[in-house]
């Protein structure tokens, strides 16, 4: 308390900093100027004055610096700019003091001439200028100076008003078209100078200068425009007041430029005509594709290379040598199928003399339909906001499109068909435009119709509708009207516009954002969707094709031709390249695989990666393309690669493309608390199920079982099997345990852990009897014969395994569903199924989440792929990953006969596609020791999988 | 994502622009520059650490910290007679009564403040997870982008205090329970980036496992493994070339995680180090042990810690029947540990710089669903007008028009009672009504996070509170 009592004094002093700084600035600069006048021994009379200025300047610079330090400390300023300003300020003060000391030494004769002192003075003033400039940047904004330089206005070319004025000023009468131009010119001035306070979003003085109605209606003090008479128009009067007048507009100290005022004057004089054309303030990309010709001058053969060659030429960049086969095959595998190439595949590829082998490899990989689909599924799930679990599903307020999506990718459905089917959907694909319906009241800008507009805008068209769905956008030209017009396409009834969640009494008029593509109005929802689906995919809608082309480029190269990927009005680093690729994509029949192949067969794709010190360099608008960027394996790629090399990461999938028929819902003892079903407590539970087999010879019977956490299975009192890993399905022949007539299954299950947690039994038995009679017995709440599975949590008497045991007192089992376990890929009677589930098919899981898989409540078009601490923790001590490594170590040791060298070689080849160097091998072997054990190997795995060489696509 | 400095800059202009003008023009006396300077008071930070004690499921204010007239159970009583099903008990603060069963917390109210006038948002259909989302993020779900949890904002703006303790720790909630997906939706750093997301410890009694080398791995082996990693990566050809941000961030994150898992601080999670007597006070279940862990964390440099009584539909505070009986259990769960947490932090001197908040998404009532004057779906259709069975005795409907928030430490006034609710049904907030934006801004204020802190996401600025409009309740601070 006490020590803070004096804070206000320091704070006050700190705030005197801006005052104090002007003393050293004035004194030292003038001193330097006067010093210059004394050069060559002239004007000796100035000496004394200069001396005083130097001493005072040095003194004040110390004072100013101290105050500055106080200001920073007590007013909590921070940031790089502040820090730089501070450091330069301290340096300046230091130099000023040194200057003063040198001067004094010179005057007292210790130094023979003025050179040292004068040099120091010059240095001080240079530092002073920089410091002062930074201080001004802090106060007025970094672009304070540069913003007034010519050609620095990014979105608004003020030369336009000059040109327009020059063109129209001299004319006696203006054509309709010229009047339109004049009006738009004036409105651009309004937009940049007045909208901040006088727009529909913020109606200061009740004046809106954004719309015709607003401009002519005026504000709270009446009309602001008198057509034909500028001098009588309040608006003109206010912008022509003296800059120091309190009533001047835009505001005191900031007035319009002369040519702008003149243009407004001219507009009012000419009758203040209002044009029906829309004003575009923000730069907008042309909707249609330009049809760039391939450059003829280059010696490159591939279309992409021809275009990039011209770009390189222009930017003075040399072609680097292409990457070697090993690097190429790794990239190609990971990019197309999301898996690592096997060592022998790499070997063959390297030794293949075919000069066209890279192109052929790409073809082969693109033809691996299942793996291609299971890799690219993640990209589309992110983009189309499709997931297997998440908010909304609980009440049916959300629908998956996985089946449709999977098939579409498997068949390489033309992109235009995909889009048509998403917009004018069948039951399988309607999940995308249906959005997520939350229970209760939601903000008007989040109604499902608006979600459809936002998501189509962002995912497919690269335009931000989110902003405009609440108020007129301030990042694009989109208006609230347009957003509602777009959303209305998806609405059953007419929508009322809401601005910032408040109804404004205006009804929406159905309209697509780009009316030039064709009308979408129709009476019924179905017809509107049909029309929109046709309009969207027209080749004239270049934006649709440019957007997906840019996304695919970014996936393969690490950075889009336009960034951010969802802002397709931004300038591309090479417009010809983007539009050529998009046009070629259309010409190929909207073939996504063609587009990928076009990019991947280019030399450009095969260039070595470029290093960047900061992510900002890549995302910068000044980015210059030099080659691909180092990418990190996605959550799915990493998980699949580990499954490939070490041990399955996932055994069960939320979506199983093979679609086996057995129910995957698990049963357990029903547990209740306060009359509610709850998760089971840890402990042992006992289960019984009786069934009858007709009196026909049993030919064969097989059973499969998986229990979370562990079980012992008995058939007719005989112990059949035990297990403790629900992820691995136990399969066995049970023919010998069964009888015709009555049979009894008994299972002792145990739920582990310290607190209540999911537990469940999954059991199927298939019995073949004579005359092709097949019986299936499954674990279920109510068995098909109508006979229940029964269970208890009380240790039963010893004879509980027998048919005769009376289980009337036992409770009934509960179906705990499959949510916690999903569909085990090996849960069938077939022995040759894939041993692991591709991560793209798995429900969101903490491990995936830690590695950057997004929750798909919102569209996610680029993942955050930088490593984080939480991620590193998950990989370093996470139980889940550790278990995978442990399982892997056991298998590897057996497979490699406990031979250290063999293990190390295999690990390097599988992980990195190369043999270890001698040094690497020695390090590895020293860990493994004479007789490799599980722990040592587990650690080798860990170090390998987390190394940059494994984690990155380079 | 761009952090917007524009607004800080605007502040700067406000603060300094005037000053420079004054400096340049001698005609204005310095005094007027000072008086015309209408900048908000700069924030002197009052707290470094925040502990949020989350009463998930809707804690009835009239049954806990804001008791009304007691109506003991009688067979055949009218439902509408129940305002409180417990008698009042006095607390250490004169004139402040709590409900029976909260005597320990009552005994430490001279160290903190109670807000009795919190009002939840009106989100239509009353749903726990939506209101919890709103409470924790300050934004009403759904949002068009993923919005961050309060803890993530704090982690992002202030970072860790002790570099080896994650700045945002969330304890006590599992996501495998019903509505787990809805809970996940706000346990996130959202657009701030996963780096600032919660370090989740569903079961505080096994928190140690989350911060130690993997189970079964000796420290020696753990160190050797990291050494191996370093050696191998240094030899790797991918490391040969220049520096790349991807590689740098990978190496940095691995180093941090190694340091954390190998640090003595991780013993903070080892609850066996606590004296048995004290451990017993805390050990009322997972929530109590969470409080104990939170105490140990706060003393060792944690930034934001939340401890939740787990939310599971129809369990915990979510009493749709047997309200009275279950309330007894819930009070037993929280009373001892919460009081002990405050006492321990006070004794060790950490209470001054630690802000502790106890809150719930909304309250409950025997009669009203939602709030007066709003018709929402009644979620307890079987509540009879005349009670013949004790299971109908209690607060079984969701009430959003008034509830209590408790705060201690971090510059909060001691013994303060802020706001009040009506003594007769509806027991709505009737004085100094507080909404969530104010609660968040009060927390940020204590931590010195500027109210205009915001980031541009997809072209739009997102503030700590919607549009940066939230105002702190300065009256709460000493």
Short mmCIF file of C-alpha atoms in Angstrom, two decimals, chain A residues 269-515:
data_model
loop_
_atom_site.label_atom_id
_atom_site.label_comp_id
_atom_site.label_asym_id
_atom_site.label_seq_id
_atom_site.Cartn_x
_atom_site.Cartn_y
_atom_site.Cartn_z
CA UNK A 269 -23.21 22.11 -58.29
CA UNK A 270 -24.09 19.55 -60.91
CA UNK A 271 -27.23 18.59 -59.01
CA UNK A 272 -25.90 16.01 -56.51
CA UNK A 273 -26.79 13.11 -58.74
CA UNK A 274 -26.86 9.67 -57.06
CA UNK A 275 -25.65 6.73 -59.10
CA UNK A 276 -27.23 3.29 -58.93
CA UNK A 277 -23.87 1.70 -59.38
CA UNK A 278 -22.38 0.21 -56.21
CA UNK A 279 -19.37 1.76 -54.69
CA UNK A 280 -16.38 -0.51 -54.32
CA UNK A 281 -14.07 0.77 -51.67
CA UNK A 282 -12.00 -2.32 -51.14
CA UNK A 283 -10.05 -3.94 -53.92
CA UNK A 284 -11.97 -6.79 -55.46
CA UNK A 285 -10.66 -9.56 -57.61
CA UNK A 286 -12.22 -9.96 -61.03
CA UNK A 287 -14.84 -12.66 -60.90
CA UNK A 288 -13.89 -14.20 -64.21
CA UNK A 289 -10.56 -15.80 -64.90
CA UNK A 290 -8.21 -13.96 -67.15
CA UNK A 291 -7.09 -16.37 -69.79
CA UNK A 292 -3.34 -16.01 -69.62
CA UNK A 293 -1.35 -17.35 -72.53
CA UNK A 294 1.64 -19.46 -71.66
CA UNK A 295 4.76 -17.41 -72.20
CA UNK A 296 6.57 -18.31 -75.40
CA UNK A 297 9.93 -16.85 -74.52
CA UNK A 298 10.97 -19.38 -71.92
CA UNK A 299 12.83 -22.58 -72.49
CA UNK A 300 10.89 -24.41 -69.80
CA UNK A 301 8.57 -27.18 -70.97
CA UNK A 302 6.06 -27.59 -68.19
CA UNK A 303 3.28 -24.97 -68.18
CA UNK A 304 3.76 -24.17 -64.50
CA UNK A 305 7.51 -23.84 -65.00
CA UNK A 306 7.04 -21.57 -68.00
CA UNK A 307 4.93 -19.22 -65.92
CA UNK A 308 7.19 -19.37 -62.90
CA UNK A 309 10.26 -18.89 -65.11
CA UNK A 310 8.90 -15.52 -66.15
CA UNK A 311 8.18 -14.74 -62.51
CA UNK A 312 11.69 -15.78 -61.48
CA UNK A 313 13.16 -13.66 -64.25
CA UNK A 314 11.20 -10.66 -63.08
CA UNK A 315 12.22 -11.18 -59.46
CA UNK A 316 15.78 -12.09 -60.24
CA UNK A 317 15.62 -15.60 -58.84
CA UNK A 318 17.66 -18.51 -60.17
CA UNK A 319 16.38 -22.03 -60.57
CA UNK A 320 17.91 -24.36 -58.00
CA UNK A 321 18.69 -28.01 -58.69
CA UNK A 322 15.75 -30.31 -58.12
CA UNK A 323 15.59 -32.52 -55.02
CA UNK A 324 16.87 -36.09 -55.14
CA UNK A 325 14.65 -39.14 -55.62
CA UNK A 326 14.51 -39.94 -51.92
CA UNK A 327 13.21 -36.51 -51.00
CA UNK A 328 10.83 -36.49 -53.93
CA UNK A 329 9.24 -39.84 -53.19
CA UNK A 330 8.72 -38.91 -49.55
CA UNK A 331 7.03 -35.66 -50.52
CA UNK A 332 4.88 -37.32 -53.15
CA UNK A 333 3.74 -40.09 -50.84
CA UNK A 334 2.88 -37.77 -47.99
CA UNK A 335 1.13 -35.30 -50.27
CA UNK A 336 -1.01 -37.75 -52.19
CA UNK A 337 -1.70 -40.67 -49.88
CA UNK A 338 -0.50 -39.26 -46.56
CA UNK A 339 1.79 -42.23 -45.86
CA UNK A 340 5.53 -42.87 -45.84
CA UNK A 341 7.04 -44.88 -48.69
CA UNK A 342 8.31 -48.31 -47.64
CA UNK A 343 12.12 -48.76 -47.77
CA UNK A 344 12.05 -51.19 -50.69
CA UNK A 345 9.78 -48.88 -52.66
CA UNK A 346 12.26 -46.07 -52.15
CA UNK A 347 15.08 -48.33 -53.18
CA UNK A 348 13.35 -49.42 -56.37
CA UNK A 349 12.44 -45.87 -57.21
CA UNK A 350 15.99 -44.66 -56.79
CA UNK A 351 17.32 -47.42 -59.01
CA UNK A 352 14.69 -47.00 -61.68
CA UNK A 353 16.41 -45.54 -64.74
CA UNK A 354 13.17 -44.36 -66.33
CA UNK A 355 13.43 -40.61 -66.94
CA UNK A 356 9.67 -40.27 -66.57
CA UNK A 357 9.51 -42.13 -63.27
CA UNK A 358 8.46 -39.17 -61.13
CA UNK A 359 5.44 -38.48 -63.27
CA UNK A 360 4.54 -42.17 -63.26
CA UNK A 361 4.87 -42.33 -59.49
CA UNK A 362 2.41 -39.47 -59.18
CA UNK A 363 -0.02 -41.32 -61.43
CA UNK A 364 0.28 -44.49 -59.42
CA UNK A 365 -0.26 -42.72 -56.16
CA UNK A 366 -3.26 -40.80 -57.45
CA UNK A 367 -4.70 -44.12 -58.57
CA UNK A 368 -4.39 -45.57 -55.06
CA UNK A 369 -7.98 -44.53 -54.51
CA UNK A 370 -8.53 -45.67 -50.92
CA UNK A 371 -5.35 -44.17 -49.58
CA UNK A 372 -5.77 -40.98 -51.58
CA UNK A 373 -9.26 -40.62 -50.15
CA UNK A 374 -8.22 -41.41 -46.61
CA UNK A 375 -5.54 -38.75 -46.76
CA UNK A 376 -7.45 -35.94 -48.46
CA UNK A 377 -10.55 -36.61 -46.36
CA UNK A 378 -9.00 -34.55 -43.56
CA UNK A 379 -8.53 -31.56 -45.84
CA UNK A 380 -12.17 -31.67 -46.88
CA UNK A 381 -13.43 -32.35 -43.37
CA UNK A 382 -11.67 -29.21 -42.17
CA UNK A 383 -12.90 -27.19 -45.12
CA UNK A 384 -16.50 -28.37 -45.05
CA UNK A 385 -16.71 -28.44 -41.25
CA UNK A 386 -17.53 -32.14 -41.21
CA UNK A 387 -16.74 -34.29 -38.21
CA UNK A 388 -17.79 -37.49 -36.47
CA UNK A 389 -18.45 -35.88 -33.13
CA UNK A 390 -18.79 -32.39 -31.74
CA UNK A 391 -21.37 -29.89 -30.66
CA UNK A 392 -24.82 -30.17 -32.19
CA UNK A 393 -24.89 -33.93 -32.71
CA UNK A 394 -26.35 -34.45 -29.23
CA UNK A 395 -29.77 -33.18 -30.32
CA UNK A 396 -29.58 -33.94 -34.01
CA UNK A 397 -28.78 -30.32 -34.77
CA UNK A 398 -25.98 -31.34 -37.07
CA UNK A 399 -25.44 -33.90 -39.77
CA UNK A 400 -22.36 -35.61 -41.16
CA UNK A 401 -21.61 -35.73 -44.86
CA UNK A 402 -18.90 -38.34 -44.48
CA UNK A 403 -20.49 -41.01 -46.66
CA UNK A 404 -21.02 -38.60 -49.50
CA UNK A 405 -17.61 -37.04 -49.11
CA UNK A 406 -15.80 -40.34 -48.97
CA UNK A 407 -17.50 -41.61 -52.11
CA UNK A 408 -16.94 -38.32 -53.91
CA UNK A 409 -13.21 -38.50 -53.26
CA UNK A 410 -13.03 -42.18 -54.04
CA UNK A 411 -14.67 -41.57 -57.42
CA UNK A 412 -12.73 -38.36 -57.96
CA UNK A 413 -16.03 -36.64 -58.59
CA UNK A 414 -15.63 -33.52 -60.73
CA UNK A 415 -15.37 -30.47 -58.52
CA UNK A 416 -18.34 -28.72 -60.12
CA UNK A 417 -20.53 -31.74 -59.34
CA UNK A 418 -19.30 -31.78 -55.77
CA UNK A 419 -20.20 -28.13 -55.36
CA UNK A 420 -23.62 -28.59 -56.96
CA UNK A 421 -24.33 -31.47 -54.63
CA UNK A 422 -23.25 -29.51 -51.58
CA UNK A 423 -25.42 -26.55 -52.45
CA UNK A 424 -28.43 -28.35 -53.80
CA UNK A 425 -27.98 -31.38 -51.61
CA UNK A 426 -29.30 -34.86 -51.30
CA UNK A 427 -29.90 -36.29 -47.86
CA UNK A 428 -26.27 -37.46 -47.82
CA UNK A 429 -24.71 -34.08 -48.52
CA UNK A 430 -27.12 -31.70 -46.81
CA UNK A 431 -25.04 -31.48 -43.64
CA UNK A 432 -22.87 -28.73 -45.11
CA UNK A 433 -25.54 -26.11 -45.74
CA UNK A 434 -27.66 -27.26 -42.80
CA UNK A 435 -25.00 -25.95 -40.44
CA UNK A 436 -25.04 -26.51 -36.71
CA UNK A 437 -28.28 -25.80 -34.90
CA UNK A 438 -27.77 -24.96 -31.25
CA UNK A 439 -30.64 -25.24 -28.82
CA UNK A 440 -32.05 -22.02 -27.45
CA UNK A 441 -31.75 -18.53 -28.84
CA UNK A 442 -28.79 -17.75 -31.05
CA UNK A 443 -27.43 -14.52 -32.41
CA UNK A 444 -29.12 -13.59 -35.69
CA UNK A 445 -25.79 -13.75 -37.46
CA UNK A 446 -25.47 -17.41 -36.45
CA UNK A 447 -28.81 -18.70 -37.69
CA UNK A 448 -28.28 -21.75 -39.86
CA UNK A 449 -29.19 -19.92 -43.08
CA UNK A 450 -26.51 -17.38 -42.32
CA UNK A 451 -24.05 -20.15 -41.47
CA UNK A 452 -24.69 -21.56 -44.94
CA UNK A 453 -23.92 -18.20 -46.52
CA UNK A 454 -20.82 -17.75 -44.35
CA UNK A 455 -19.47 -21.21 -44.99
CA UNK A 456 -20.06 -21.17 -48.73
CA UNK A 457 -18.47 -17.76 -48.77
CA UNK A 458 -15.40 -18.77 -46.78
CA UNK A 459 -14.81 -22.34 -47.91
CA UNK A 460 -15.76 -22.19 -51.54
CA UNK A 461 -15.48 -18.58 -52.62
CA UNK A 462 -12.78 -17.18 -50.35
CA UNK A 463 -14.90 -14.25 -49.21
CA UNK A 464 -15.73 -13.17 -45.69
CA UNK A 465 -19.50 -13.05 -45.21
CA UNK A 466 -19.22 -13.31 -41.42
CA UNK A 467 -18.46 -9.65 -41.04
CA UNK A 468 -21.34 -8.54 -43.25
CA UNK A 469 -23.82 -10.85 -41.54
CA UNK A 470 -23.89 -8.53 -38.56
CA UNK A 471 -23.40 -5.11 -40.19
CA UNK A 472 -21.98 -3.69 -43.38
CA UNK A 473 -18.53 -5.18 -43.65
CA UNK A 474 -15.50 -3.14 -42.83
CA UNK A 475 -13.11 -5.57 -44.45
CA UNK A 476 -14.81 -5.86 -47.84
CA UNK A 477 -17.48 -4.23 -49.97
CA UNK A 478 -20.14 -6.61 -48.72
CA UNK A 479 -23.20 -5.10 -47.12
CA UNK A 480 -25.66 -6.41 -44.59
CA UNK A 481 -28.28 -6.45 -47.39
CA UNK A 482 -26.09 -8.68 -49.50
CA UNK A 483 -25.37 -11.09 -46.67
CA UNK A 484 -29.06 -11.41 -45.87
CA UNK A 485 -29.90 -11.69 -49.54
CA UNK A 486 -27.46 -14.58 -49.78
CA UNK A 487 -28.70 -16.24 -46.59
CA UNK A 488 -32.30 -15.91 -47.79
CA UNK A 489 -31.60 -18.40 -50.53
CA UNK A 490 -31.46 -21.06 -47.81
CA UNK A 491 -34.43 -19.83 -45.81
CA UNK A 492 -37.92 -21.25 -45.72
CA UNK A 493 -39.43 -17.87 -45.04
CA UNK A 494 -38.47 -14.26 -45.67
CA UNK A 495 -35.71 -13.11 -43.33
CA UNK A 496 -35.75 -9.82 -41.51
CA UNK A 497 -32.45 -7.99 -41.43
CA UNK A 498 -30.75 -7.71 -38.06
CA UNK A 499 -27.96 -5.24 -37.49
CA UNK A 500 -25.76 -6.30 -34.60
CA UNK A 501 -28.50 -8.69 -33.51
CA UNK A 502 -31.25 -6.06 -33.54
CA UNK A 503 -34.04 -6.21 -36.13
CA UNK A 504 -34.12 -3.13 -38.34
CA UNK A 505 -37.52 -3.58 -39.92
CA UNK A 506 -36.23 -4.39 -43.38
CA UNK A 507 -36.90 -7.63 -45.17
CA UNK A 508 -34.19 -9.40 -47.11
CA UNK A 509 -34.36 -9.75 -50.85
CA UNK A 510 -33.02 -13.02 -52.22
CA UNK A 511 -29.79 -12.40 -54.03
CA UNK A 512 -26.46 -14.07 -54.62
CA UNK A 513 -23.32 -12.06 -53.93
CA UNK A 514 -22.48 -12.02 -57.62
CA UNK A 515 -25.75 -11.26 -59.44
#
